[in-house]
Amino acid sequence: MKRLASLLSRATLCLLLCLALGAATAVAADQEKLNINTATVEQLAKVPGLNETLAQEIVKYREEMGDIKAMDELLEIKGMDKALLEKLQESIMIEGVSGSDCTC
Amino acid sequence: MKKLDRRNFLKLGASLVGAGALGVPGAASAMGRGPERPPLAIDRVVNGNCQFCQVRCRLKLSLSGGRIVLAEGDPEDVWTAGAMCPKGKSQLELVESPHRLLYPMVRDGSSWKRITYAQALDLVVSRIEECKAKHQKDYSGRVVLFSPLWDCREGEIAADMALSAAGFSNILTPGETCISSASNILSTFLGTPNSTTTVNELENTGLVLLWGANIAETLPPYARWIEAARAKGAKVLYLDCRTTHTSALCDRQIMLRPGTDGVLAMGVLNLLIQTGAYDADYVAAHVRGFDNLAKAVTPYTPEEVARITRLPAETVTELASAIGASKRTILWLGGSLSRYSNGMQTIRALVAMQGITNRMFGPGSGIITMEGGKPGDDEVFLEHYRAEGLPEGQNMRRVTRSMAKGEVDVLFLNSSYRRYPDCNAVKAAIEKVGFVVFRGHFMNEEAALAQLIIPTPFGLESDGSMFGAERQVFWREATLAPAGEVVADWKFYRDLGQRLAPQVYPKFESAGELYEMFRKAVPSWRGLSLARLQKAPSGVVWPSFAEDEPERIGNYFAAGKLMTADGDLELDSSVLGPLTWQEPKGSPLADKAAKDFPLIFTQGKVAWHWQQSLTNYSQLIAQFCSGRQVFVHPSTAGGYGIESGDAVKIRTELGELSATAVVTEGILPGVVFTASHFSPSAPFEGNRGQSINTVVPNNWDRVSAQFNGFGCQLVKA
């Protein structure tokens, strides 16, 4: 019984460590991704799957519409499709200004 | 130093009493101006407030036989000491205006048919229910509300509950055309979207920076606080590209090129850092991202700042020196800073400036922002009424696109569409909306787009809670019975909400009942009972967790730390990216700028008018207005052969405005200024003119619209 309890607590510890490592890895990975709402055309053009034209269109969309809130919005841009969006998830993250603070 | 407790504060208020006192009967005789007249037979005196700027001056309205016979600013109000500006006075005329809309009307071909309120409500409900039935799960964006400056908080709360309980999330606040850039930046870096101190702290400061803040014309009753600051020895520096009424209140005005405030702020930061004129201990202990800040501002030497801002390099150095030497500084952010496409980064730099000099805490220091007084925590109440899975609301640009594509079925047009840049495009989009409900006072450009009109009362005709510029909450009593069949917002949206979401929407029969329901549900409001407000002419400052707590006047960061998660200032932001500066969009000085529009366009308020709307219906105010004028420097005007009094056109890439030229040295060369307020539908010639945003190109920063800083041309008509 004692041995089982010891095994269980070690397993739990391992699981917790794995989760923590996974979370830290995810955070670190996120920090390496480009924020679509602050990236320049030059930065976006270097992202695998994008080119100069698409990069310009993304920035143009962003300038016209305000911060991008979800990757699906990019489907409005000619040349973007779901497969490309899927690929972009590896390199792009979304952090936007909420714009919701209004004190009027 | 005298302790600023409430007793001393009230004494200060009394000592600042101005024109309001001259309304006292018998005063004329005391001043030797003629025979004493019999006193007015006053039936009752009501506590009211002005519904225009956010100061929301408290009023004493005296009634005789059901009519207002005397309207004065409340001399006991500690924030305004009885001041009222012409806009506030115009309410007395507007509420009796023969041009008012008084009854619900439905469009009948090219004319209007009067209907009852019940019929009007049925129409609205049926259109919304049709929308929901047709679009099943995809309707959340198909009903939209353009928020007005609500006449009372209960109107906003009732409207939010009605739409969100029914599953609609697009409630557009005025902030996108106002100061949302500032409020979002303050929220991001300081943890509060509001002013971080109350205006009375100007009496305790050493340096006031009116940065783009034309207080004498945008918040006229608050000019007295600037005078009080100077009387106590504070230096007042005013940064604006043109001479205004505020110029007379300052010790020095710095006239920089419009839209370059961020460059100047970064230049000041660079000098503060280079000379060590910042609080290194505070920075070491409580500020992160300092090294990146220092790197970002390094290019902005006095010479580089001078080149961009058109200021002498010595001015930049002198400004930095004054800021670095000041022990207590209040930075007053003008609304205009939020109305350039580079506004967010500008305000970010200014916040950093206050931050590294440790001027956020304590008496006489902090940041005041326009519209900086809205109390918080509405969400604590409202979230209980939101439909499950309600998506986030969209911004105006996305909503305009949806309207243009015919994807909006019902629009509550509660405020002017002409507050948006390229407003003709917004109008064209609204014309594609299935059903437009106008909620307002006059048959104006907005009413012309509607299928249904349900007119609203003026603040004088309704009671409710409201807030001023210091987070103070006060209670307004209705002074007059509502005219015709106008319906208060809280009542209309309550009726709507109870029809659309009867299982969820609460029951209440008065604004007071809704107020108390809210107050009891939100801990930070619990100390602000209706009974307490009714006894407090100046209102009571939020937050208040219990009725016996002392009022929180003064610096908001009472604990000596910011309201961020850890109380510290994080200057880096992955959301905003690096601190940078760019020319305003459409600036004639930007790279590859079109040569056709070489002058810099600026617009703004004048002291006696509110933007695009109500005050244009005042004959009183029209007497002092002579139509649209454009202010231009002699060296600029001379290049076009323009003299004062000439009829000219202000031309932009979108169109042109007719104006009369006023040639003055009170504006920078190469810059023009014209007032914002005119309406084509104004019944009085002095107030009449083409809406300004018909010629303002559709440029935005990440949050707010741009109204200044783009290129224009002047042409003799």
mmCIF file of C-alpha atoms in Angstrom, chain B residues 184-487:
data_model
loop_
_atom_site.group_PDB
_atom_site.id
_atom_site.type_symbol
_atom_site.label_atom_id
_atom_site.label_comp_id
_atom_site.label_asym_id
_atom_site.label_seq_id
_atom_site.Cartn_x
_atom_site.Cartn_y
_atom_site.Cartn_z
ATOM 1 C CA ASN B 184 -6.987 52.441 -23.306
ATOM 2 C CA ILE B 185 -3.394 53.565 -22.794
ATOM 3 C CA LEU B 186 -4.069 54.656 -19.207
ATOM 4 C CA SER B 187 -5.793 51.373 -18.538
ATOM 5 C CA THR B 188 -2.909 49.389 -20.031
ATOM 6 C CA PHE B 189 -0.110 51.124 -18.155
ATOM 7 C CA LEU B 190 -1.713 52.435 -14.973
ATOM 8 C CA GLY B 191 -4.575 50.045 -14.385
ATOM 9 C CA THR B 192 -7.272 52.705 -14.581
ATOM 10 C CA PRO B 193 -8.724 54.291 -17.710
ATOM 11 C CA ASN B 194 -9.525 57.511 -15.889
ATOM 12 C CA SER B 195 -7.854 60.568 -14.460
ATOM 13 C CA THR B 196 -5.541 59.595 -11.639
ATOM 14 C CA THR B 197 -6.228 62.618 -9.488
ATOM 15 C CA THR B 198 -9.022 65.097 -8.920
ATOM 16 C CA VAL B 199 -8.952 68.607 -10.302
ATOM 17 C CA ASN B 200 -8.678 70.266 -6.893
ATOM 18 C CA GLU B 201 -5.124 68.916 -6.715
ATOM 19 C CA LEU B 202 -4.162 71.697 -9.120
ATOM 20 C CA GLU B 203 -4.115 73.816 -6.000
ATOM 21 C CA ASN B 204 -1.318 71.610 -4.624
ATOM 22 C CA THR B 205 0.837 71.244 -7.691
ATOM 23 C CA GLY B 206 4.004 72.986 -8.837
ATOM 24 C CA LEU B 207 3.641 72.449 -12.572
ATOM 25 C CA VAL B 208 0.573 72.044 -14.773
ATOM 26 C CA LEU B 209 1.135 70.717 -18.284
ATOM 27 C CA LEU B 210 -1.939 71.488 -20.386
ATOM 28 C CA TRP B 211 -0.890 69.177 -23.190
ATOM 29 C CA GLY B 212 -3.286 69.898 -26.049
ATOM 30 C CA ALA B 213 -5.838 70.707 -23.354
ATOM 31 C CA ASN B 214 -7.809 73.812 -24.300
ATOM 32 C CA ILE B 215 -9.639 73.776 -20.989
ATOM 33 C CA ALA B 216 -11.112 77.280 -21.200
ATOM 34 C CA GLU B 217 -13.111 76.252 -24.258
ATOM 35 C CA THR B 218 -13.706 72.536 -23.789
ATOM 36 C CA LEU B 219 -14.398 72.526 -20.033
ATOM 37 C CA PRO B 220 -15.046 76.246 -19.406
ATOM 38 C CA PRO B 221 -16.045 75.982 -15.732
ATOM 39 C CA TYR B 222 -12.715 74.327 -14.984
ATOM 40 C CA ALA B 223 -10.681 77.335 -16.070
ATOM 41 C CA ARG B 224 -10.996 78.481 -12.447
ATOM 42 C CA TRP B 225 -8.853 75.567 -11.297
ATOM 43 C CA ILE B 226 -6.030 76.668 -13.566
ATOM 44 C CA GLU B 227 -6.359 80.165 -12.125
ATOM 45 C CA ALA B 228 -6.320 78.683 -8.629
ATOM 46 C CA ALA B 229 -3.145 76.746 -9.456
ATOM 47 C CA ARG B 230 -1.375 79.909 -10.606
ATOM 48 C CA ALA B 231 -2.611 81.812 -7.583
ATOM 49 C CA LYS B 232 -0.877 79.194 -5.454
ATOM 50 C CA GLY B 233 2.369 79.599 -7.350
ATOM 51 C CA ALA B 234 2.163 76.741 -9.845
ATOM 52 C CA LYS B 235 3.576 77.246 -13.327
ATOM 53 C CA VAL B 236 1.177 76.482 -16.153
ATOM 54 C CA LEU B 237 2.575 75.427 -19.508
ATOM 55 C CA TYR B 238 0.146 75.095 -22.417
ATOM 56 C CA LEU B 239 1.026 73.095 -25.531
ATOM 57 C CA ASP B 240 -1.175 73.887 -28.526
ATOM 58 C CA CYS B 241 -0.605 74.979 -32.107
ATOM 59 C CA ARG B 242 -2.890 77.986 -31.828
ATOM 60 C CA THR B 243 -3.926 80.765 -29.483
ATOM 61 C CA THR B 244 -7.121 79.984 -27.619
ATOM 62 C CA HIS B 245 -8.923 81.275 -24.525
ATOM 63 C CA THR B 246 -6.664 78.941 -22.551
ATOM 64 C CA SER B 247 -3.599 80.868 -23.723
ATOM 65 C CA ALA B 248 -4.501 83.661 -21.326
ATOM 66 C CA LEU B 249 -4.421 81.265 -18.380
ATOM 67 C CA CYS B 250 -0.895 79.992 -18.828
ATOM 68 C CA ASP B 251 2.585 81.216 -18.000
ATOM 69 C CA ARG B 252 3.950 80.004 -21.303
ATOM 70 C CA GLN B 253 2.485 78.508 -24.444
ATOM 71 C CA ILE B 254 4.471 76.113 -26.602
ATOM 72 C CA MET B 255 3.125 76.148 -30.144
ATOM 73 C CA LEU B 256 4.250 72.929 -31.767
ATOM 74 C CA ARG B 257 3.250 71.469 -35.115
ATOM 75 C CA PRO B 258 -0.030 69.591 -34.708
ATOM 76 C CA GLY B 259 0.378 65.820 -34.444
ATOM 77 C CA THR B 260 3.995 65.981 -33.237
ATOM 78 C CA ASP B 261 3.254 65.840 -29.523
ATOM 79 C CA GLY B 262 4.690 62.339 -29.356
ATOM 80 C CA VAL B 263 8.006 63.541 -30.748
ATOM 81 C CA LEU B 264 8.193 66.290 -28.158
ATOM 82 C CA ALA B 265 7.342 63.834 -25.378
ATOM 83 C CA MET B 266 10.040 61.451 -26.581
ATOM 84 C CA GLY B 267 12.491 64.326 -26.805
ATOM 85 C CA VAL B 268 11.705 65.286 -23.225
ATOM 86 C CA LEU B 269 12.121 61.654 -22.151
ATOM 87 C CA ASN B 270 15.491 61.515 -23.889
ATOM 88 C CA LEU B 271 16.700 64.623 -22.077
ATOM 89 C CA LEU B 272 15.364 63.472 -18.712
ATOM 90 C CA ILE B 273 17.218 60.186 -19.105
ATOM 91 C CA GLN B 274 20.427 61.716 -20.467
ATOM 92 C CA THR B 275 20.598 64.295 -17.682
ATOM 93 C CA GLY B 276 19.489 61.917 -14.931
ATOM 94 C CA ALA B 277 16.462 64.098 -14.192
ATOM 95 C CA TYR B 278 14.240 61.175 -13.298
ATOM 96 C CA ASP B 279 13.660 59.152 -10.144
ATOM 97 C CA ALA B 280 16.250 56.409 -10.495
ATOM 98 C CA ASP B 281 15.280 54.755 -7.210
ATOM 99 C CA TYR B 282 11.623 54.559 -8.178
ATOM 100 C CA VAL B 283 12.545 53.283 -11.639
ATOM 101 C CA ALA B 284 14.844 50.618 -10.195
ATOM 102 C CA ALA B 285 12.183 49.420 -7.781
ATOM 103 C CA HIS B 286 8.938 49.837 -9.695
ATOM 104 C CA VAL B 287 9.460 50.337 -13.429
ATOM 105 C CA ARG B 288 10.215 47.654 -16.011
ATOM 106 C CA GLY B 289 11.226 48.297 -19.603
ATOM 107 C CA PHE B 290 13.294 51.390 -18.819
ATOM 108 C CA ASP B 291 16.220 50.292 -20.992
ATOM 109 C CA ASN B 292 13.966 49.785 -24.018
ATOM 110 C CA LEU B 293 12.403 53.164 -23.381
ATOM 111 C CA ALA B 294 15.806 54.833 -23.237
ATOM 112 C CA LYS B 295 16.779 53.159 -26.491
ATOM 113 C CA ALA B 296 13.524 54.123 -28.208
ATOM 114 C CA VAL B 297 13.881 57.822 -27.379
ATOM 115 C CA THR B 298 17.610 58.159 -28.087
ATOM 116 C CA PRO B 299 17.134 59.441 -31.658
ATOM 117 C CA TYR B 300 14.994 62.324 -30.404
ATOM 118 C CA THR B 301 17.680 64.849 -29.683
ATOM 119 C CA PRO B 302 16.612 68.482 -29.217
ATOM 120 C CA GLU B 303 17.694 69.178 -32.796
ATOM 121 C CA GLU B 304 15.688 66.290 -34.212
ATOM 122 C CA VAL B 305 12.649 67.251 -32.131
ATOM 123 C CA ALA B 306 13.021 70.829 -33.304
ATOM 124 C CA ARG B 307 13.133 69.723 -36.917
ATOM 125 C CA ILE B 308 9.899 67.765 -36.647
ATOM 126 C CA THR B 309 7.896 69.923 -34.243
ATOM 127 C CA ARG B 310 9.084 73.287 -35.643
ATOM 128 C CA LEU B 311 9.987 74.365 -32.122
ATOM 129 C CA PRO B 312 13.356 75.902 -31.300
ATOM 130 C CA ALA B 313 15.702 73.300 -29.796
ATOM 131 C CA GLU B 314 16.061 75.538 -26.705
ATOM 132 C CA THR B 315 12.298 75.204 -26.096
ATOM 133 C CA VAL B 316 12.644 71.434 -25.960
ATOM 134 C CA THR B 317 15.476 71.725 -23.482
ATOM 135 C CA GLU B 318 13.604 74.268 -21.367
ATOM 136 C CA LEU B 319 10.505 72.094 -21.257
ATOM 137 C CA ALA B 320 12.492 69.028 -20.210
ATOM 138 C CA SER B 321 14.265 71.098 -17.603
ATOM 139 C CA ALA B 322 10.990 72.363 -16.139
ATOM 140 C CA ILE B 323 9.546 68.853 -16.026
ATOM 141 C CA GLY B 324 12.714 67.384 -14.551
ATOM 142 C CA ALA B 325 12.927 70.022 -11.842
ATOM 143 C CA SER B 326 9.288 69.940 -10.794
ATOM 144 C CA LYS B 327 8.527 68.170 -7.530
ATOM 145 C CA ARG B 328 4.814 67.931 -8.254
ATOM 146 C CA THR B 329 3.424 67.790 -11.749
ATOM 147 C CA ILE B 330 -0.070 67.361 -13.094
ATOM 148 C CA LEU B 331 -0.240 66.375 -16.737
ATOM 149 C CA TRP B 332 -3.588 67.278 -18.312
ATOM 150 C CA LEU B 333 -4.111 65.283 -21.515
ATOM 151 C CA GLY B 334 -6.112 67.165 -24.113
ATOM 152 C CA GLY B 335 -8.743 65.296 -26.081
ATOM 153 C CA SER B 336 -7.010 66.217 -29.317
ATOM 154 C CA LEU B 337 -4.111 63.881 -28.500
ATOM 155 C CA SER B 338 -6.448 60.936 -29.027
ATOM 156 C CA ARG B 339 -7.584 62.296 -32.377
ATOM 157 C CA TYR B 340 -4.416 61.748 -34.353
ATOM 158 C CA SER B 341 -3.515 58.363 -35.789
ATOM 159 C CA ASN B 342 -0.315 58.436 -33.722
ATOM 160 C CA GLY B 343 -2.273 59.227 -30.559
ATOM 161 C CA MET B 344 -1.747 55.991 -28.664
ATOM 162 C CA GLN B 345 2.029 56.161 -28.866
ATOM 163 C CA THR B 346 1.966 59.862 -27.969
ATOM 164 C CA ILE B 347 -0.035 59.229 -24.832
ATOM 165 C CA ARG B 348 2.144 56.221 -24.027
ATOM 166 C CA ALA B 349 5.230 58.470 -24.127
ATOM 167 C CA LEU B 350 3.533 61.044 -21.882
ATOM 168 C CA VAL B 351 2.560 58.366 -19.369
ATOM 169 C CA ALA B 352 6.166 57.150 -19.389
ATOM 170 C CA MET B 353 7.295 60.727 -18.711
ATOM 171 C CA GLN B 354 5.103 60.985 -15.599
ATOM 172 C CA GLY B 355 6.122 57.484 -14.640
ATOM 173 C CA ILE B 356 9.902 57.754 -14.649
ATOM 174 C CA THR B 357 9.782 61.124 -12.897
ATOM 175 C CA ASN B 358 7.577 59.487 -10.236
ATOM 176 C CA ARG B 359 4.809 62.052 -10.639
ATOM 177 C CA MET B 360 1.914 59.616 -10.407
ATOM 178 C CA PHE B 361 1.362 59.670 -6.672
ATOM 179 C CA GLY B 362 0.547 62.046 -3.883
ATOM 180 C CA PRO B 363 -0.853 65.555 -3.687
ATOM 181 C CA GLY B 364 -0.386 67.749 -6.725
ATOM 182 C CA SER B 365 0.736 64.979 -9.069
ATOM 183 C CA GLY B 366 -0.925 62.693 -11.549
ATOM 184 C CA ILE B 367 -2.683 62.674 -14.875
ATOM 185 C CA ILE B 368 -5.989 64.272 -15.743
ATOM 186 C CA THR B 369 -7.638 63.173 -18.959
ATOM 187 C CA MET B 370 -10.678 64.565 -20.715
ATOM 188 C CA GLU B 371 -13.751 62.459 -19.989
ATOM 189 C CA GLY B 372 -11.702 61.073 -17.146
ATOM 190 C CA GLY B 373 -14.378 60.824 -14.524
ATOM 191 C CA LYS B 374 -16.550 57.838 -15.340
ATOM 192 C CA PRO B 375 -16.950 55.559 -12.327
ATOM 193 C CA GLY B 376 -16.256 51.893 -12.977
ATOM 194 C CA ASP B 377 -17.564 48.423 -12.265
ATOM 195 C CA ASP B 378 -20.714 48.632 -14.397
ATOM 196 C CA GLU B 379 -19.714 45.177 -15.683
ATOM 197 C CA VAL B 380 -20.245 43.643 -12.247
ATOM 198 C CA PHE B 381 -23.946 44.378 -12.667
ATOM 199 C CA LEU B 382 -24.346 44.074 -16.421
ATOM 200 C CA GLU B 383 -22.683 40.674 -16.808
ATOM 201 C CA HIS B 384 -25.670 39.056 -15.068
ATOM 202 C CA TYR B 385 -27.903 40.040 -17.951
ATOM 203 C CA ARG B 386 -25.726 39.100 -20.903
ATOM 204 C CA ALA B 387 -26.992 36.313 -23.118
ATOM 205 C CA GLU B 388 -24.872 33.218 -22.887
ATOM 206 C CA GLY B 389 -22.080 33.046 -25.440
ATOM 207 C CA LEU B 390 -22.529 36.687 -26.455
ATOM 208 C CA PRO B 391 -19.603 37.492 -28.733
ATOM 209 C CA GLU B 392 -17.449 40.576 -28.246
ATOM 210 C CA GLY B 393 -18.835 43.699 -29.871
ATOM 211 C CA GLN B 394 -17.252 45.029 -33.021
ATOM 212 C CA ASN B 395 -15.690 48.393 -33.610
ATOM 213 C CA MET B 396 -17.280 51.078 -35.742
ATOM 214 C CA ARG B 397 -15.225 50.267 -38.828
ATOM 215 C CA ARG B 398 -16.444 46.705 -38.890
ATOM 216 C CA VAL B 399 -19.989 47.754 -38.102
ATOM 217 C CA THR B 400 -19.921 50.280 -40.960
ATOM 218 C CA ARG B 401 -18.772 47.545 -43.306
ATOM 219 C CA SER B 402 -21.556 45.255 -42.066
ATOM 220 C CA MET B 403 -24.133 48.001 -42.572
ATOM 221 C CA ALA B 404 -22.840 48.712 -46.072
ATOM 222 C CA LYS B 405 -23.190 45.017 -46.940
ATOM 223 C CA GLY B 406 -26.784 44.983 -45.737
ATOM 224 C CA GLU B 407 -25.940 42.827 -42.738
ATOM 225 C CA VAL B 408 -27.547 45.073 -40.103
ATOM 226 C CA ASP B 409 -31.308 44.900 -39.680
ATOM 227 C CA VAL B 410 -31.968 47.420 -36.908
ATOM 228 C CA LEU B 411 -29.953 50.488 -35.927
ATOM 229 C CA PHE B 412 -30.686 52.599 -32.880
ATOM 230 C CA LEU B 413 -29.315 55.882 -34.144
ATOM 231 C CA ASN B 414 -29.039 57.546 -30.748
ATOM 232 C CA SER B 415 -26.289 59.950 -31.715
ATOM 233 C CA SER B 416 -24.813 61.698 -34.700
ATOM 234 C CA TYR B 417 -23.274 59.642 -37.475
ATOM 235 C CA ARG B 418 -21.517 62.871 -38.418
ATOM 236 C CA ARG B 419 -19.097 62.373 -35.556
ATOM 237 C CA TYR B 420 -17.234 59.817 -37.677
ATOM 238 C CA PRO B 421 -14.624 60.723 -40.320
ATOM 239 C CA ASP B 422 -15.833 60.459 -43.914
ATOM 240 C CA CYS B 423 -19.316 60.651 -42.502
ATOM 241 C CA ASN B 424 -20.896 60.524 -45.965
ATOM 242 C CA ALA B 425 -19.630 56.960 -46.237
ATOM 243 C CA VAL B 426 -21.164 56.193 -42.852
ATOM 244 C CA LYS B 427 -24.408 57.745 -44.064
ATOM 245 C CA ALA B 428 -24.339 55.583 -47.191
ATOM 246 C CA ALA B 429 -23.862 52.506 -45.001
ATOM 247 C CA ILE B 430 -26.744 53.484 -42.706
ATOM 248 C CA GLU B 431 -28.963 53.834 -45.762
ATOM 249 C CA LYS B 432 -28.545 50.082 -46.276
ATOM 250 C CA VAL B 433 -29.832 49.248 -42.786
ATOM 251 C CA GLY B 434 -33.261 47.682 -42.746
ATOM 252 C CA PHE B 435 -34.796 49.733 -39.968
ATOM 253 C CA VAL B 436 -33.332 52.838 -38.348
ATOM 254 C CA VAL B 437 -34.756 54.127 -35.077
ATOM 255 C CA PHE B 438 -33.822 57.719 -34.297
ATOM 256 C CA ARG B 439 -33.667 58.684 -30.649
ATOM 257 C CA GLY B 440 -32.997 62.421 -30.339
ATOM 258 C CA HIS B 441 -34.473 65.879 -30.054
ATOM 259 C CA PHE B 442 -34.597 67.565 -33.451
ATOM 260 C CA MET B 443 -35.363 66.791 -37.104
ATOM 261 C CA ASN B 444 -31.723 66.728 -38.094
ATOM 262 C CA GLU B 445 -29.495 64.767 -40.460
ATOM 263 C CA GLU B 446 -29.838 61.645 -38.322
ATOM 264 C CA ALA B 447 -33.627 61.784 -38.140
ATOM 265 C CA ALA B 448 -33.637 62.114 -41.935
ATOM 266 C CA LEU B 449 -32.157 58.602 -42.190
ATOM 267 C CA ALA B 450 -34.687 56.975 -39.877
ATOM 268 C CA GLN B 451 -37.840 54.959 -40.427
ATOM 269 C CA LEU B 452 -39.016 55.554 -36.858
ATOM 270 C CA ILE B 453 -38.537 58.492 -34.498
ATOM 271 C CA ILE B 454 -39.014 58.088 -30.755
ATOM 272 C CA PRO B 455 -37.964 61.453 -29.323
ATOM 273 C CA THR B 456 -36.006 61.791 -26.113
ATOM 274 C CA PRO B 457 -36.339 64.219 -23.231
ATOM 275 C CA PHE B 458 -33.730 66.734 -22.228
ATOM 276 C CA GLY B 459 -31.980 66.201 -18.917
ATOM 277 C CA LEU B 460 -34.234 68.886 -17.453
ATOM 278 C CA GLU B 461 -37.180 66.569 -18.026
ATOM 279 C CA SER B 462 -35.905 63.383 -16.451
ATOM 280 C CA ASP B 463 -34.312 62.235 -13.271
ATOM 281 C CA GLY B 464 -31.414 59.881 -12.905
ATOM 282 C CA SER B 465 -27.898 59.463 -11.640
ATOM 283 C CA MET B 466 -24.987 60.997 -13.456
ATOM 284 C CA PHE B 467 -21.271 61.522 -13.009
ATOM 285 C CA GLY B 468 -18.952 64.455 -13.444
ATOM 286 C CA ALA B 469 -15.282 64.741 -14.242
ATOM 287 C CA GLU B 470 -14.053 63.639 -10.806
ATOM 288 C CA ARG B 471 -15.770 60.219 -10.643
ATOM 289 C CA GLN B 472 -18.355 61.925 -8.477
ATOM 290 C CA VAL B 473 -21.853 60.497 -8.738
ATOM 291 C CA PHE B 474 -24.836 62.751 -8.198
ATOM 292 C CA TRP B 475 -28.580 62.530 -8.483
ATOM 293 C CA ARG B 476 -30.516 64.790 -10.816
ATOM 294 C CA GLU B 477 -34.184 65.494 -10.215
ATOM 295 C CA ALA B 478 -36.499 66.146 -13.126
ATOM 296 C CA THR B 479 -37.174 69.868 -13.277
ATOM 297 C CA LEU B 480 -39.976 69.836 -15.818
ATOM 298 C CA ALA B 481 -42.561 67.327 -16.877
ATOM 299 C CA PRO B 482 -41.535 65.681 -20.143
ATOM 300 C CA ALA B 483 -42.912 67.539 -23.136
ATOM 301 C CA GLY B 484 -45.248 65.804 -25.565
ATOM 302 C CA GLU B 485 -44.666 62.067 -25.546
ATOM 303 C CA VAL B 486 -40.903 62.005 -25.240
ATOM 304 C CA VAL B 487 -39.637 58.876 -23.538
#
